[in-house]
Coordinates of C-alpha atoms and ligand atoms in Angstrom, one line a residue:
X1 CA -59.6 -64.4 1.0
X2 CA -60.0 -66.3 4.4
X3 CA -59.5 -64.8 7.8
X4 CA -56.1 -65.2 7.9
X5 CA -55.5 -63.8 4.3
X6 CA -54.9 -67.5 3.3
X7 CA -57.1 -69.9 1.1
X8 CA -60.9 -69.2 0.6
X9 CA -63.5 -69.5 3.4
X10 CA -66.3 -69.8 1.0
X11 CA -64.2 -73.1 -0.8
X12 CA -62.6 -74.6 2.4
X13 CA -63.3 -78.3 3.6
X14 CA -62.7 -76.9 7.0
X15 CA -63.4 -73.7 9.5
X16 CA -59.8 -74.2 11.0
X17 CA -56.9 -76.5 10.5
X18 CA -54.7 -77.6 12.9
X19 CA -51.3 -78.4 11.2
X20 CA -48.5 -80.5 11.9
X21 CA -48.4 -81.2 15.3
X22 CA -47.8 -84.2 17.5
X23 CA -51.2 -85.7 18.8
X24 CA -51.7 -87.4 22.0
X25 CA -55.1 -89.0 22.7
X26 CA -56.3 -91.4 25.3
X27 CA -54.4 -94.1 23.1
X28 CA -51.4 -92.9 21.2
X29 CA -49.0 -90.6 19.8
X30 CA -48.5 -90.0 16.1
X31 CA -48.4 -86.8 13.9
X32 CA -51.8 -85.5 11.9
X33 CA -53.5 -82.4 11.1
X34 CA -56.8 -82.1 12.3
X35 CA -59.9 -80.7 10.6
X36 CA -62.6 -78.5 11.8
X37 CA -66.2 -78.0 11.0
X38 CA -69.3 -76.6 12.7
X39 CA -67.3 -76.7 16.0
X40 CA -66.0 -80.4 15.5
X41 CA -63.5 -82.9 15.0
X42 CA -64.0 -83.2 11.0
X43 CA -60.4 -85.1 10.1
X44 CA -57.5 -85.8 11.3
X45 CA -54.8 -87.2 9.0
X46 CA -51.3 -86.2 7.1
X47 CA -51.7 -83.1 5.0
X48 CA -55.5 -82.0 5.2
X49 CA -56.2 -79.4 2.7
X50 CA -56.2 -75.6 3.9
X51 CA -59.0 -74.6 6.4
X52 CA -60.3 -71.0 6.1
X53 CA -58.0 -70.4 9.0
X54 CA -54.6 -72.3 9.9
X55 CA -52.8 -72.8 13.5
X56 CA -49.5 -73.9 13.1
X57 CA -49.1 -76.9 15.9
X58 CA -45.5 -77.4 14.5
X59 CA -42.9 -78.7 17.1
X60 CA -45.9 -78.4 19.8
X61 CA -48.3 -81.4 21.4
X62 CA -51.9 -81.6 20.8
X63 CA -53.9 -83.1 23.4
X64 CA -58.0 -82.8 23.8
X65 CA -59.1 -80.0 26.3
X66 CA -59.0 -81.0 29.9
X67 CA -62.1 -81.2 31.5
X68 CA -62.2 -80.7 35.2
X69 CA -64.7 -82.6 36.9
X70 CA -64.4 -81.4 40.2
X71 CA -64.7 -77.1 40.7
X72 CA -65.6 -74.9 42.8
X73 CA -67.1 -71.8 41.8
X74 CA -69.7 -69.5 42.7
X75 CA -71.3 -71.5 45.8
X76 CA -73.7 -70.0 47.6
X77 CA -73.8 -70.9 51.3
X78 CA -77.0 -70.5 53.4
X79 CA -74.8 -67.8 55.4
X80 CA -74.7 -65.5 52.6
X81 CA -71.0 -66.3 51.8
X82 CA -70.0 -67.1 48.2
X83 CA -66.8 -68.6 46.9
X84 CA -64.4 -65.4 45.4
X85 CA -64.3 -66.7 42.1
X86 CA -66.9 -66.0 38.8
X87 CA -67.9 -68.2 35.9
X88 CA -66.3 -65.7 34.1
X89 CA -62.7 -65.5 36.2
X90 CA -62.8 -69.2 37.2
X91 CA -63.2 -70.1 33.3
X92 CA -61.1 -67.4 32.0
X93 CA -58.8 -69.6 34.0
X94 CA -59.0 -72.8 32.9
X95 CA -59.0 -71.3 29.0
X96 CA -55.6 -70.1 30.0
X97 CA -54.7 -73.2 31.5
X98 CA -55.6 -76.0 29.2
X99 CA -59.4 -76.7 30.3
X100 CA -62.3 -76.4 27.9
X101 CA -64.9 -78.3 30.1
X102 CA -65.4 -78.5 33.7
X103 CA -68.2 -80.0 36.3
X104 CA -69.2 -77.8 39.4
X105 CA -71.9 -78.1 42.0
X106 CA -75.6 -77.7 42.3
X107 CA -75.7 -76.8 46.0
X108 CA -78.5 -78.4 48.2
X109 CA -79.2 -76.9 51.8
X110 CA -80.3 -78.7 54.3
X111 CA -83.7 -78.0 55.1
X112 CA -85.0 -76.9 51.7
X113 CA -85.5 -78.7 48.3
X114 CA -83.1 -78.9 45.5
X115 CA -84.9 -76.4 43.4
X116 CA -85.1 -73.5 46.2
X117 CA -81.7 -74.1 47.2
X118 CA -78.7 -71.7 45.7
X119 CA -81.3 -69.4 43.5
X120 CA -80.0 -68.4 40.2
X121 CA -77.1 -70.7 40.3
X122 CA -77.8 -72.2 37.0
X123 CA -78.0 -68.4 35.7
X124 CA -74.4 -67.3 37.2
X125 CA -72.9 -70.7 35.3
X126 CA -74.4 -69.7 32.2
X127 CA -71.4 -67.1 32.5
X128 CA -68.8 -69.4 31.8
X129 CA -66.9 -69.2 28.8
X130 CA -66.0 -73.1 28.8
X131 CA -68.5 -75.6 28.2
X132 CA -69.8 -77.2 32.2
X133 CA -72.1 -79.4 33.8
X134 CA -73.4 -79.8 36.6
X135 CA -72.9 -82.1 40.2
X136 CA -75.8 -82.5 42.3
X137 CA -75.1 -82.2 46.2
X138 CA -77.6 -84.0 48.6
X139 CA -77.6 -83.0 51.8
X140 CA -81.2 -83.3 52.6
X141 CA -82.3 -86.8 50.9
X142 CA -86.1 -86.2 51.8
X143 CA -88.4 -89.2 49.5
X144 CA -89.2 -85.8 47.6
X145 CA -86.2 -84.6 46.7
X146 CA -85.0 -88.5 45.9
X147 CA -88.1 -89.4 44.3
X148 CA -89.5 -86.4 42.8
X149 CA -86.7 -84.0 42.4
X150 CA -83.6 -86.0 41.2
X151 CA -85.5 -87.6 38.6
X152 CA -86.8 -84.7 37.1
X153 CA -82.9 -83.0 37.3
X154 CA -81.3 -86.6 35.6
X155 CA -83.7 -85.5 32.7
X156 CA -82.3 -82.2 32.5
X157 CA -78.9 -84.2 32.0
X158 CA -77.5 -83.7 35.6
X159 CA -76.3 -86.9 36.2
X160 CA -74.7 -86.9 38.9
X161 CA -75.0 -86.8 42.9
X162 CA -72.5 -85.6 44.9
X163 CA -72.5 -87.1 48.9
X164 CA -70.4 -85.6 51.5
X165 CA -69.6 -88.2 54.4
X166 CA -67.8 -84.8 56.8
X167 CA -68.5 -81.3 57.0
X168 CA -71.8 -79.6 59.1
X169 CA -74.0 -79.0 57.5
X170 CA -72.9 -81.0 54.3
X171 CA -72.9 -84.4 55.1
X172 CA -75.0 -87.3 55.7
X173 CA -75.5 -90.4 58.2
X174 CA -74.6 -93.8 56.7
X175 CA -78.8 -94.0 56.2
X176 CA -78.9 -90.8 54.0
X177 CA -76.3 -92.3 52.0
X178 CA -77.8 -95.3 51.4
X179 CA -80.5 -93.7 50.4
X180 CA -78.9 -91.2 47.8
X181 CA -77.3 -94.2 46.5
X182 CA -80.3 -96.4 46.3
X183 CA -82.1 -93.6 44.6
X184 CA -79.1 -93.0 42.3
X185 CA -79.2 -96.6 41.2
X186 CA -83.1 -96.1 40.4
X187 CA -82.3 -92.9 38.5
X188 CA -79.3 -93.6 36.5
X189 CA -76.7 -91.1 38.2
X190 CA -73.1 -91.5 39.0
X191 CA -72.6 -90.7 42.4
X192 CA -69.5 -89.3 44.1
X193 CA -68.4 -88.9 47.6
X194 CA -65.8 -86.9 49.7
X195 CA -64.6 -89.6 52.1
X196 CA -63.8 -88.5 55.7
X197 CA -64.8 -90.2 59.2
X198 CA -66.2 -86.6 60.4
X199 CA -66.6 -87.9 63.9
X200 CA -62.9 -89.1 64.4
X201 CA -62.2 -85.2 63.1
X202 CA -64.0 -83.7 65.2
X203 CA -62.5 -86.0 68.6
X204 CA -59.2 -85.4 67.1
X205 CA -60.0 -81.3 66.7
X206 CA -60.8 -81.3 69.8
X207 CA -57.6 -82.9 71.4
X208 CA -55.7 -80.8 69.3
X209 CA -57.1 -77.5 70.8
X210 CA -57.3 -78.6 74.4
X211 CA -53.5 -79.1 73.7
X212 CA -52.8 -75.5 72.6
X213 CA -52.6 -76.7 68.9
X214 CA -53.8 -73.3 66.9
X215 CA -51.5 -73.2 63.6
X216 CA -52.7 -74.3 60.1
X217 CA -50.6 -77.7 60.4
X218 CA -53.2 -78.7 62.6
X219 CA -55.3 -79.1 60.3
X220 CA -53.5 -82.3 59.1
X221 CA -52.9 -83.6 62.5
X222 CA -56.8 -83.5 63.1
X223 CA -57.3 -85.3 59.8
X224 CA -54.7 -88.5 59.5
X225 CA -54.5 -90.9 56.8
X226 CA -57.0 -93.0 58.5
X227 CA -59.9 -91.2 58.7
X228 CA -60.5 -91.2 55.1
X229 CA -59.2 -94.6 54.9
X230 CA -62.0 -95.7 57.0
X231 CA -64.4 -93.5 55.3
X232 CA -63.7 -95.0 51.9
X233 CA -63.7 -98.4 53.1
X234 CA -67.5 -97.5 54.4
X235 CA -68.3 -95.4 51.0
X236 CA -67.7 -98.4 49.3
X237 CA -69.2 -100.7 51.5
X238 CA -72.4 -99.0 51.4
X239 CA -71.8 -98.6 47.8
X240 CA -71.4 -102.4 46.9
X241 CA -74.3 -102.8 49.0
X242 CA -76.6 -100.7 46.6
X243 CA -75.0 -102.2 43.5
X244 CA -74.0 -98.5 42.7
X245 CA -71.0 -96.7 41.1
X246 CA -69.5 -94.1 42.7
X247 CA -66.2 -92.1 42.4
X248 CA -64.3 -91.0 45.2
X249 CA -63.4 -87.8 45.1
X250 CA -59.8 -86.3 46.0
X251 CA -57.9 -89.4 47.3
X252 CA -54.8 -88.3 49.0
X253 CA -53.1 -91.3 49.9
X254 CA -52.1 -94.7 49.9
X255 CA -54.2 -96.1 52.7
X256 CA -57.0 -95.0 50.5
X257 CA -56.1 -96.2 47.4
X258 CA -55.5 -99.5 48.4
X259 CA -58.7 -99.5 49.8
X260 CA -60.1 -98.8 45.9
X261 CA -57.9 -100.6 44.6
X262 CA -59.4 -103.5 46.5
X263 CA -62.4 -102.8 45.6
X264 CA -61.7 -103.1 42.4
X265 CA -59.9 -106.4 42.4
X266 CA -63.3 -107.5 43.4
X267 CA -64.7 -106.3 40.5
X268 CA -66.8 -103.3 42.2
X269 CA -67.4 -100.3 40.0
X270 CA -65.2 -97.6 41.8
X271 CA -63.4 -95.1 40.8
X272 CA -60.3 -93.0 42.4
X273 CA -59.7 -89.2 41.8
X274 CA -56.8 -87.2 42.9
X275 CA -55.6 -83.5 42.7
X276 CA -52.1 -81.6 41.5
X277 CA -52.3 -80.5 45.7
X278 CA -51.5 -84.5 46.8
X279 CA -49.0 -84.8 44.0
X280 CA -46.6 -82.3 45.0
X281 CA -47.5 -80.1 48.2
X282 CA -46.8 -81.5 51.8
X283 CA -47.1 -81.2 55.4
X284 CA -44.5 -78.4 54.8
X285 CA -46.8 -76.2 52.9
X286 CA -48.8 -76.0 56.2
X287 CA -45.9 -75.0 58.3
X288 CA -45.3 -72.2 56.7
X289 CA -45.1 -69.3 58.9
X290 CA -47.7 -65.9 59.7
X291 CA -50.3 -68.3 58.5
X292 CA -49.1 -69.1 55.2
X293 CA -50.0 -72.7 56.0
X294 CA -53.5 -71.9 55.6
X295 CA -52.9 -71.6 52.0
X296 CA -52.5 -75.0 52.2
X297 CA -55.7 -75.9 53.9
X298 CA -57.7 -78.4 52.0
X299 CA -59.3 -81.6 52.8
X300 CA -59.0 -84.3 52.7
X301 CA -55.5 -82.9 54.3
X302 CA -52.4 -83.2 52.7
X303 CA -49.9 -85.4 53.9
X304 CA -46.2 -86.3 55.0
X305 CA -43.6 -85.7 51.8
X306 CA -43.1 -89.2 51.5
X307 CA -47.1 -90.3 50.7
X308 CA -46.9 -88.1 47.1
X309 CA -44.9 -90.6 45.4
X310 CA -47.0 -93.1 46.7
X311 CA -49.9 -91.4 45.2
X312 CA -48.1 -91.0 42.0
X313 CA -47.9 -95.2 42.0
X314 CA -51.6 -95.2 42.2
X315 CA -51.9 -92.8 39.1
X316 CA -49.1 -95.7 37.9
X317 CA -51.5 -98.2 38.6
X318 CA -54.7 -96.9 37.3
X319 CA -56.5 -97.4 40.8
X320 CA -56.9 -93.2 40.3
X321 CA -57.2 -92.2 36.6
X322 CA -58.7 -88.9 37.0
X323 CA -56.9 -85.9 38.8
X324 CA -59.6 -82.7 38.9
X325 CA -58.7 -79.6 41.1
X326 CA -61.2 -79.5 43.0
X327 CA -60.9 -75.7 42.6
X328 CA -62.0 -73.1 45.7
X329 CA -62.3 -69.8 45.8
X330 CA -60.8 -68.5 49.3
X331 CA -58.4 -65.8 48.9
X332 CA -55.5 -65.4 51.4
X333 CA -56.3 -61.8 52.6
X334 CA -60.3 -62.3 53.1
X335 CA -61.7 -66.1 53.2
X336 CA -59.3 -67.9 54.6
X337 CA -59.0 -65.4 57.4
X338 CA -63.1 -65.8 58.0
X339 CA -63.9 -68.6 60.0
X340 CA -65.8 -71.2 58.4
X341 CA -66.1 -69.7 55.2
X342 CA -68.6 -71.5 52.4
X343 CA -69.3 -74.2 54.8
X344 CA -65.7 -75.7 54.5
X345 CA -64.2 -76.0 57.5
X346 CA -64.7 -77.9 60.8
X347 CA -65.8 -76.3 64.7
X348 CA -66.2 -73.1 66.5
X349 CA -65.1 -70.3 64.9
X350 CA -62.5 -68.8 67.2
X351 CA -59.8 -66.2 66.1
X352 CA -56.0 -66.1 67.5
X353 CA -54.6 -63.6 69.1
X354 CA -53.6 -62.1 65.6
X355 CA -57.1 -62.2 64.9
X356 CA -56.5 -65.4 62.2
X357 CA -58.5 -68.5 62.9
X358 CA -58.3 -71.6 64.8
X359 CA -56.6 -74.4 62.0
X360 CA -60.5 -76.3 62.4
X361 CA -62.2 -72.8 61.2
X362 CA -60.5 -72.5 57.9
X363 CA -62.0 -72.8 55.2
X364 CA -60.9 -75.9 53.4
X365 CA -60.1 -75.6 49.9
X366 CA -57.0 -74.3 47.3
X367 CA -57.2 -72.9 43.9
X368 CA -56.3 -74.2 41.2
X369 CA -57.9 -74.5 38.0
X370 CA -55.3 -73.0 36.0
X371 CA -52.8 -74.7 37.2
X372 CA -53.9 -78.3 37.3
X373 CA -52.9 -79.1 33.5
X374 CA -49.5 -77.7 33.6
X375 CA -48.3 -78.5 36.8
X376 CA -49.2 -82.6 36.0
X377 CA -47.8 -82.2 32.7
X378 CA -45.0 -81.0 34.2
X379 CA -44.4 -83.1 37.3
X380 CA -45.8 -86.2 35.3
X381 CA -45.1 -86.2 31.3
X382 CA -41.8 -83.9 31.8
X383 CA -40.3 -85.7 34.9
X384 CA -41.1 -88.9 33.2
X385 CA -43.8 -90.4 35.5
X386 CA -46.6 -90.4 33.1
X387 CA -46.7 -90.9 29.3
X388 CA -49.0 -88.0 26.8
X389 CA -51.6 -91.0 26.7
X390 CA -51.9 -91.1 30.5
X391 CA -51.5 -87.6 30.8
X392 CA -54.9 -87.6 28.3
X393 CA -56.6 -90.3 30.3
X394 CA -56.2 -88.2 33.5
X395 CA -56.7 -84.5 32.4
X396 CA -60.0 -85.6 30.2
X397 CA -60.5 -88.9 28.7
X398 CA -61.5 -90.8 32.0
X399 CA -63.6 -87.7 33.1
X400 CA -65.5 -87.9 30.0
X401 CA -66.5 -91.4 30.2
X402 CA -67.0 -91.5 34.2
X403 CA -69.5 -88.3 33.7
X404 CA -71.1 -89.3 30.7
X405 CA -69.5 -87.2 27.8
X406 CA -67.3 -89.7 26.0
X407 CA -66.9 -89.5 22.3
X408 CA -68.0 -85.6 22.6
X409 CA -65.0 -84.5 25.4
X410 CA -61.8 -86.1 25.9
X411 CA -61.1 -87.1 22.5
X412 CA -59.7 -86.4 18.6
X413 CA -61.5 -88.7 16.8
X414 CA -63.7 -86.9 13.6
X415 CA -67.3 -86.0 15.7
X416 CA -65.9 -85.4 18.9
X417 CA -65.8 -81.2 20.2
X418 CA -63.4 -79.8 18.4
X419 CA -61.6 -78.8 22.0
X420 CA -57.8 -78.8 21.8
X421 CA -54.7 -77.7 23.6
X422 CA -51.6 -76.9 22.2
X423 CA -48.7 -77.7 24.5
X424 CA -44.8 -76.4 24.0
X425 CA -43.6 -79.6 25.9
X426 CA -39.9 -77.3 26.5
X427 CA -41.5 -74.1 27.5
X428 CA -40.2 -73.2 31.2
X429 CA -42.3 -71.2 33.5
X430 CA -42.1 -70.3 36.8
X431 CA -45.9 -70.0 38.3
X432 CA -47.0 -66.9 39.9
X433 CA -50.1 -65.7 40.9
X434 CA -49.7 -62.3 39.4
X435 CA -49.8 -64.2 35.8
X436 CA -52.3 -66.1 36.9
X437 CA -56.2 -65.6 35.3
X438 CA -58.2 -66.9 39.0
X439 CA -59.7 -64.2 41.0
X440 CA -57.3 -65.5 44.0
X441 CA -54.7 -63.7 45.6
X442 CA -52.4 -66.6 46.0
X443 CA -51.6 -70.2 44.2
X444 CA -50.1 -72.7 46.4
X445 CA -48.2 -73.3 43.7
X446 CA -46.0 -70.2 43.5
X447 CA -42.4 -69.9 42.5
X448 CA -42.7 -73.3 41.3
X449 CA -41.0 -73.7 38.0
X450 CA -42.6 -76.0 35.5
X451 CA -41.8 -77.0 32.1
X452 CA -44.4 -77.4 29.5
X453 CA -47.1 -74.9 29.4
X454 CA -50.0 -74.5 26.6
X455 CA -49.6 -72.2 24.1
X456 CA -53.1 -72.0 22.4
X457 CA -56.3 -73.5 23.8
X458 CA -59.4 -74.0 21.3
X459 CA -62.9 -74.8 22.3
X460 CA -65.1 -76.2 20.0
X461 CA -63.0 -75.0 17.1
X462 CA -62.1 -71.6 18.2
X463 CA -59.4 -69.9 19.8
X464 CA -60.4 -69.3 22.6
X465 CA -56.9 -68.5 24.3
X466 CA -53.2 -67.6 22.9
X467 CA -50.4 -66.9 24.7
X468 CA -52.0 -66.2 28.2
X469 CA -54.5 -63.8 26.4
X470 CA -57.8 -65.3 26.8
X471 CA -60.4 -64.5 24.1
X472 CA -63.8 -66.4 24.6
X473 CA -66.6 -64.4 26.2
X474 CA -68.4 -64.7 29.6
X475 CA -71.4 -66.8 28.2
X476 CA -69.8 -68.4 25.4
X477 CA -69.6 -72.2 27.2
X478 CA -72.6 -74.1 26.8
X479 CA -74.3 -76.3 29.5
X480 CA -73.2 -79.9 29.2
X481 CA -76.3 -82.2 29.6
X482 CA -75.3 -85.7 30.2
X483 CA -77.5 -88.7 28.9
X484 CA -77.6 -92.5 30.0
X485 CA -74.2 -94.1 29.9
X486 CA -72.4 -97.1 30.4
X487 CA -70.4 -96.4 33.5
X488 CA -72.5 -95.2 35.8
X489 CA -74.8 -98.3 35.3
X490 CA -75.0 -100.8 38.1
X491 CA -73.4 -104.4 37.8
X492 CA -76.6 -106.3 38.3
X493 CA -75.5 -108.0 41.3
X494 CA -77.2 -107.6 44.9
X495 CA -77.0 -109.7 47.6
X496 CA -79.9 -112.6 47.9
X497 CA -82.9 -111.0 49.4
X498 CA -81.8 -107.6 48.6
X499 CA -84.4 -105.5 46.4
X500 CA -82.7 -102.6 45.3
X501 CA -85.9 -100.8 44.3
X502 CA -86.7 -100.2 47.8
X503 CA -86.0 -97.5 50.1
Ligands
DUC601 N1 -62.3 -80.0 50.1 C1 -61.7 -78.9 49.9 O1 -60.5 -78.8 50.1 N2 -62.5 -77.8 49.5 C2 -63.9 -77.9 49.2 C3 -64.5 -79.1 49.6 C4 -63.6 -80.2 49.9 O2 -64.1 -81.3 50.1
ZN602 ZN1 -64.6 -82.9 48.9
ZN603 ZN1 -64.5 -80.5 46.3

């Protein structure tokens, strides 16, 4: 008998089948079965034979598993301070939310190498139970790390940089950048950048204080729409320059947008990610009193009520087709009440009088890698904003092929990982942290109610969580190493004169 006590493992086609439900891919919507083998897509199709084990998808969606590209987890700071969350919480997580794959970040510290930087990282992500990759941040583009050292780490199939343009002691001059993106070009990596003016920040910080401003709302006011307007406009400048793709990372609003969206129009190979946080929270998420605000604190900041639906337009318009979480670590009752924390937050580290920290000291940064998938399925596919195909496109598909893992993630066609979701579109939650799988004491996102939540989430072809019960191992993900690919290769035009080979 098979596992389940039905049909014969030793005569099946198929390790597992799938059965009856209503796919979604990147494309379209129709109803198959799909068949598993050796961890893969093996069929899909109308009336498969019996696999040695059966899931009944009747009357539920099947979409690919998300991948988040954008997580925090497990960063190291020079300081000593870590992020609260473990490869195996932070994963457990996403199982339980809907995410089988996810890209974090290689940390870089200024003043050292890439390989002496964040010791044993690679070690504590091998504790993941979803399959990840890696991000390479550069903070410290010495000629050895660019010439030496991110050639040798694109081999290892990390194949992408990550630039920050704020944050001390994160981010670099306009010259570093070219530089990372010069030597990203030579090399073959995607790069992606946090876009913030970190000078016009840290004027407006100051202001702000010298006014009396202390609260977490502050945090906004020190960070208007326009200084990442203007940084984008200068990450893409720089970028076109190069002849390099990049992605911006966690665009929050329309002035930013627009400024991809030109870019784009133009022809320039950029690419606009948002998060769940700029969808639905809002200035009033930082007003929130005793400090709640700073439950709210992330960056790029969010923003009046009114920008979320323009956001949502931009989704519309496919100037931003992938929304990550960018997932942090910072519990309520510990890191956000440490100034600074992980290297995420802005100026002196001075406390209030209740002993909480200036708005500029918090560290930046909301959890939310559980939540991500069913808080845009609800918001988007339920409330009619977005269609299952677009809800694919954003929560894998367009992540796959941006990072270099198209046709294995993101996908149901026969060959691809056998990662799937199964989604009750009419299941109604309310979110609360205590149901929650994070390590975090808080989501910003409690009390909301949602409606569609996944019921079952398989990684390469097993079940890996049912019913908020999540069974995969610590260990069990597998490091995602990323060959050449077609987007992150440069358009071939430079300006006359221009030799991109040089430093
Ligand atoms: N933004 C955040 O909110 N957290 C971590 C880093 C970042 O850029
Ligand atoms: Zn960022
Ligand atoms: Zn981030």
């Amino acid at each position: 008998m098979g596992r389940n006590g039905e049909g014969d493992a030793g005569l099946s086609e198929f390790d597992l089948v799938v059965r009856g439900g209503t796919l979604a891919t990147a494309a379209e919507v129709f109803e198959a079965d799909i068949g598993v083998r050796d961890g893969r897509i093996a069929a899909v199709g109308l009336n498969l034979p019996r696999g040695a084990e059966e899931v009944s998808a009747k009357g539920l969606i099947v979409t690919p598993g998300g991948l988040d590209p954008h997580c925090h987890i497990e960063e190291l700071s020079p300081d000593g301070a870590v992020h609260e969350e473990s490869f195996s919480s932070g994963s457990a997580a996403a199982l339980a939310g809907g995410t089988t794959s996810l890209i974090c970040f290689l940390p870089q510290w200024k003043g050292h190498g890439l390989a002496e930087s964040a010791p044993g990282y690679e070690a504590r992500a091998a504790q993941s139970r979803i399959d990840y990759g890696f991000h390479q941040i550069i903070t410290d583009p010495t000629p050895d790390v660019l010439e030496r050292e991110v050639p040798a780490l694109v081999a290892r199939g990390v194949r992408s940089l990550k630039a920050f343009l704020t944050y001390d002691p994160l981010r670099l001059s306009d010259g570093e950048f070219l530089r990372v993106l010069a030597a990203a070009r030579r090399h073959g990596a995607m790069v992606t950048v946090h876009c913030e003016n970190f000078d016009a920040i840290g004027w407006r910080i100051e202001a702000l204080l010298a006014a009396g401003v202390t609260d977490p709302i502050g945090h906004a006011w020190a960070r208007p729409p326009l200084v990442e307007r203007e940084a984008t406009h200068r990450a893409i400048a720089l970028a076109e320059l190069v002849d390099q793709p990049i992605q911006v990372f966690h665009v929050s609003c329309e002035e930013a947008a627009a400024e991809i969206a030109r870019a784009r129009a133009r022809g320039l190979r950029v690419w606009g990610e948002t998060c769940p946080q700029y969808l639905t929270l809002s200035h009033d998420d930082l007003r929130r009193p005793d400090f709640e605000g700073a439950k709210a604190v992330c960056s790029p900041a969010l923003r009046e009520a009114g920008e979320r639906d323009r956001v949502w337009r931009r989704i519309g318009d496919g100037t931003l087709d992938v929304v990550s979480s960018d997932h942090c670590g910072f519990s309520f009752a510990t890191a956000k009440r440490s100034p600074g924390g992980g290297g995420y937050g802005q100026g002196a580290a001075e406390l209030r009088p209740d002993g909480t920290p200036f708005f500029n000291a918090i560290p930046n940064g909301v959890p939310g890698i559980e939540t991500r998938l069913p808080v845009l399925f609800s918001e988007g596919v339920s409330k009619g904003r977005i269609n299952l195909p677009t809800f694919v496109r954003l929560s894998s598909a367009n992540a796959a092929a941006l990072f270099g893992l198209g046709g294995r993630k993101g996908s149901l066609a026969p060959g691809a990982d056998a990662d799937l979701v199964l989604w009750d579109p009419d299941a109604e939650r309310v979110i609360r942290n205590a149901d929650l799988h994070h390590a975090i004491d808080y989501t910003p996102w409690e009390g909301m109610a949602v409606k569609g939540w996944p019921t079952t989430t398989i990684r390469r072809g097993e079940v890996a969580a049912r019913a908020g019960e999540v069974l995969a191992p610590p260990g069990s993900g597998r490091f995602l190493a990323r060959g050449p690919y077609a987007l992150a290769r440069p358009r071939g035009v430079v300006p006359d004169g221009f030799d991109a080979a040089s430093r």
